[in-house]
């Protein structure tokens, strides 16, 4: 089976535009979570989230019909293509797009809806009504495919918080089968009032910056942005002399079939997803050097995730360095798997794992080896696991490898 | 409920239309009025009233369709707990009824009064999650949302999973529900069939020169996919074999409409099928995803003409009966393969000279051995699946 390699990275996160800003923010150990300014958050139970800025791609009139999530996706894809040396339209025309998203352009849809309810002037409502076109959840993937002139398969995975991770799984299959030799995979989501209010209605949101895996954790913070990678077959990358940044070695997924909003407490479903990803990658559990956990900071998630890790890694689970990017940028919902895959590859490239912001003791019910305060050096780290658990019981895991020292194609 | 009413509607060429609730003030006074609405307020025996109360209309349809499919396949109502049963469900818009209600709650009484149940069901993968819960499917659980191509994409992806061993059995299909707000928005975008100055009738005129939009519909279709060896081993009747699939994008499509990239799409279609050993000359029948959309039907016709040349087989246009989105299209493809009687395409009166394509005119059809099912979506996505009639 041909290796599927990573040749480009792109990120829009609450730390800023680009992977360098993301990495700098993550390394600093500070959180980018702050006050929500997109809507009147004072009406909600909590007011914090990780807000991202949109990119500066010169889109002209086309931007008028793009949602924030579309703009995040386009900017991240632009970075990733440039990083991969695929700035020319011809070089990427046959690429497939495999994207995860959960809300698409819901934020813009909400604005139109509320304007209508308030009886706003018709001209304003009409102007905003065209934004409904960008409301569907597939809108970010469509925007990327359209803006970059891509003719390959187009697939939006809408599996909530596991969406982007499952998009990687789809991309992997399409690359391995020969359907495409080049793909862009990841996710994009924008914050909207519906999800902020909805997660608050579930009492899943913390009023403070989230504290994944801590004893006093009390919920997540939402976030927004995009994380994207360029994937290609090793043959394709080699033929064009691309620099290999890493490898998508395997993917696996499962469903708890237990509860719509709560994880299976023993982590059985997550265990299955991890084991399948390891098997798919041909990697033994003992070869995993660190974990980028789903790590939402909710009582139930972090505990279920720890139980899943114990089932897979046995007594060694507590010795595996583990981080939660959500502690730094918030929970990007359908995009989190995309951004966290980028982060995992950045960690492998740097030979260190970024810290999870926030103080406090690790919870006795989830005694992971949480990287705290400052980056942890792992110069020998070669293989890592990125895990995401979602609404509806969906679980998905990726096994990622760093580039071999001095590697190019 | 079930395949029989659908087969009967296709045989008669009748669109089961009803008037959409326009009382909430979303619609223009002169806007479209009709949709294909499920005339069903009880889902028993597939779903108890008590359980149904905790689900959106889309989730109810999806769970019922899943249970019906398992039953029809002779499988247990509860999957084996070994992670071998997967769900791959498509939806274009999810539960827009519940999403509307949630938005109203945010406005009044305010965000603190939001119902967790409503929120849960507005998440796009709620319907796939509900299927997994209902039948104990612990394998991969994927929701694909790519507008009009969502359903067919799940069939292609589900077949991939079987081939590479990610699942032993896949419940694949699609679901959507009609809500007043979705109906009104699509109407404002000019997507829906509407009355003309000479005719007070909203009809999807698929491939017709006077087509002016599609009719939306709700409902769900779920299919059981498994390997031929698996089906044979358990003595199951095989309805069809997925012989090949192809996926593509047309980047010339606008945000909410179809593009004009028929040459590239046709090239991708023929190339991908050839790579899988399928020659278009072996296709007996096309089950087209054309819906009556002005640009969508144009693109579909031009792709088929480009790919098949002068050897285009009979083209069925089931969305003239089933409407768009509801899953009826996917089920119709299997009914076509089964060789049911099929009425002339309702609503078709006058060929469009640019398209040079007349859909099925009602002549008797030989039972096809191999069909091509097509779905081109607004926004650019495209999917094609080749189905072979089972010889088992």
PDB file of N, CA, C and O in Angstrom, chain B residues 16 31 43 105 119 126 135 161 216 235 261 272 294 300 319 324 340 376:
ATOM      1  N   UNK B  16     -46.759  13.333  -5.490  1.00  0.00           N
ATOM      2  CA  UNK B  16     -47.586  13.493  -4.285  1.00  0.00           C
ATOM      3  C   UNK B  16     -47.303  14.836  -3.615  1.00  0.00           C
ATOM      4  O   UNK B  16     -46.455  14.948  -2.745  1.00  0.00           O
ATOM      5  N   UNK B  31     -45.065  33.517  -3.880  1.00  0.00           N
ATOM      6  CA  UNK B  31     -44.069  32.454  -3.959  1.00  0.00           C
ATOM      7  C   UNK B  31     -44.672  31.075  -4.129  1.00  0.00           C
ATOM      8  O   UNK B  31     -45.894  30.887  -4.169  1.00  0.00           O
ATOM      9  N   UNK B  43     -45.252   6.348  12.873  1.00  0.00           N
ATOM     10  CA  UNK B  43     -44.152   5.579  12.299  1.00  0.00           C
ATOM     11  C   UNK B  43     -44.157   4.130  12.813  1.00  0.00           C
ATOM     12  O   UNK B  43     -43.208   3.407  12.595  1.00  0.00           O
ATOM     13  N   UNK B 105     -36.246  30.374  19.637  1.00  0.00           N
ATOM     14  CA  UNK B 105     -35.996  30.345  21.086  1.00  0.00           C
ATOM     15  C   UNK B 105     -34.885  31.307  21.472  1.00  0.00           C
ATOM     16  O   UNK B 105     -34.935  31.931  22.536  1.00  0.00           O
ATOM     17  N   UNK B 119     -31.564  21.501  20.165  1.00  0.00           N
ATOM     18  CA  UNK B 119     -30.183  21.720  19.725  1.00  0.00           C
ATOM     19  C   UNK B 119     -29.558  20.423  19.226  1.00  0.00           C
ATOM     20  O   UNK B 119     -28.949  20.379  18.158  1.00  0.00           O
ATOM     21  N   UNK B 126     -27.054  14.238  13.590  1.00  0.00           N
ATOM     22  CA  UNK B 126     -28.002  13.685  14.562  1.00  0.00           C
ATOM     23  C   UNK B 126     -28.742  12.469  13.984  1.00  0.00           C
ATOM     24  O   UNK B 126     -28.969  11.476  14.684  1.00  0.00           O
ATOM     25  N   UNK B 135     -30.164   0.933  16.109  1.00  0.00           N
ATOM     26  CA  UNK B 135     -29.852  -0.425  15.640  1.00  0.00           C
ATOM     27  C   UNK B 135     -28.542  -0.947  16.215  1.00  0.00           C
ATOM     28  O   UNK B 135     -28.102  -2.038  15.869  1.00  0.00           O
ATOM     29  N   UNK B 161     -15.990   1.525   1.769  1.00  0.00           N
ATOM     30  CA  UNK B 161     -15.734   0.956   3.103  1.00  0.00           C
ATOM     31  C   UNK B 161     -15.786  -0.575   3.087  1.00  0.00           C
ATOM     32  O   UNK B 161     -14.979  -1.247   3.723  1.00  0.00           O
ATOM     33  N   UNK B 216     -39.306  20.508  -3.777  1.00  0.00           N
ATOM     34  CA  UNK B 216     -38.592  19.820  -2.688  1.00  0.00           C
ATOM     35  C   UNK B 216     -39.518  18.824  -1.998  1.00  0.00           C
ATOM     36  O   UNK B 216     -40.747  18.971  -2.003  1.00  0.00           O
ATOM     37  N   UNK B 235     -27.250 -16.226   2.495  1.00  0.00           N
ATOM     38  CA  UNK B 235     -28.396 -16.536   1.655  1.00  0.00           C
ATOM     39  C   UNK B 235     -29.311 -15.366   1.386  1.00  0.00           C
ATOM     40  O   UNK B 235     -30.518 -15.540   1.181  1.00  0.00           O
ATOM     41  N   UNK B 261     -19.349  23.322 -16.511  1.00  0.00           N
ATOM     42  CA  UNK B 261     -18.140  22.552 -16.797  1.00  0.00           C
ATOM     43  C   UNK B 261     -18.409  21.133 -17.247  1.00  0.00           C
ATOM     44  O   UNK B 261     -17.823  20.182 -16.724  1.00  0.00           O
ATOM     45  N   UNK B 272     -12.902   7.708 -14.768  1.00  0.00           N
ATOM     46  CA  UNK B 272     -12.992   6.948 -13.520  1.00  0.00           C
ATOM     47  C   UNK B 272     -13.678   5.595 -13.738  1.00  0.00           C
ATOM     48  O   UNK B 272     -13.275   4.592 -13.172  1.00  0.00           O
ATOM     49  N   UNK B 294     -33.173  24.911 -13.861  1.00  0.00           N
ATOM     50  CA  UNK B 294     -32.798  25.443 -15.177  1.00  0.00           C
ATOM     51  C   UNK B 294     -31.349  25.067 -15.534  1.00  0.00           C
ATOM     52  O   UNK B 294     -31.094  24.448 -16.545  1.00  0.00           O
ATOM     53  N   UNK B 300     -26.555  18.573 -16.531  1.00  0.00           N
ATOM     54  CA  UNK B 300     -26.737  17.112 -16.565  1.00  0.00           C
ATOM     55  C   UNK B 300     -26.834  16.610 -18.005  1.00  0.00           C
ATOM     56  O   UNK B 300     -26.171  15.641 -18.392  1.00  0.00           O
ATOM     57  N   UNK B 319     -36.925  12.331 -10.260  1.00  0.00           N
ATOM     58  CA  UNK B 319     -37.233  13.502  -9.419  1.00  0.00           C
ATOM     59  C   UNK B 319     -38.454  14.267  -9.926  1.00  0.00           C
ATOM     60  O   UNK B 319     -38.992  15.118  -9.208  1.00  0.00           O
ATOM     61  N   UNK B 324     -36.989  16.740  -4.987  1.00  0.00           N
ATOM     62  CA  UNK B 324     -35.570  16.851  -4.650  1.00  0.00           C
ATOM     63  C   UNK B 324     -35.351  16.669  -3.153  1.00  0.00           C
ATOM     64  O   UNK B 324     -36.193  17.091  -2.351  1.00  0.00           O
ATOM     65  N   UNK B 340     -39.470  -2.174 -12.751  1.00  0.00           N
ATOM     66  CA  UNK B 340     -40.879  -1.814 -12.555  1.00  0.00           C
ATOM     67  C   UNK B 340     -41.393  -1.017 -13.753  1.00  0.00           C
ATOM     68  O   UNK B 340     -40.617  -0.430 -14.503  1.00  0.00           O
ATOM     69  N   UNK B 376     -25.696  15.563  -9.802  1.00  0.00           N
ATOM     70  CA  UNK B 376     -24.901  16.792  -9.860  1.00  0.00           C
ATOM     71  C   UNK B 376     -25.525  17.774  -8.871  1.00  0.00           C
ATOM     72  O   UNK B 376     -26.738  17.979  -8.880  1.00  0.00           O
TER      73      UNK B 376
END
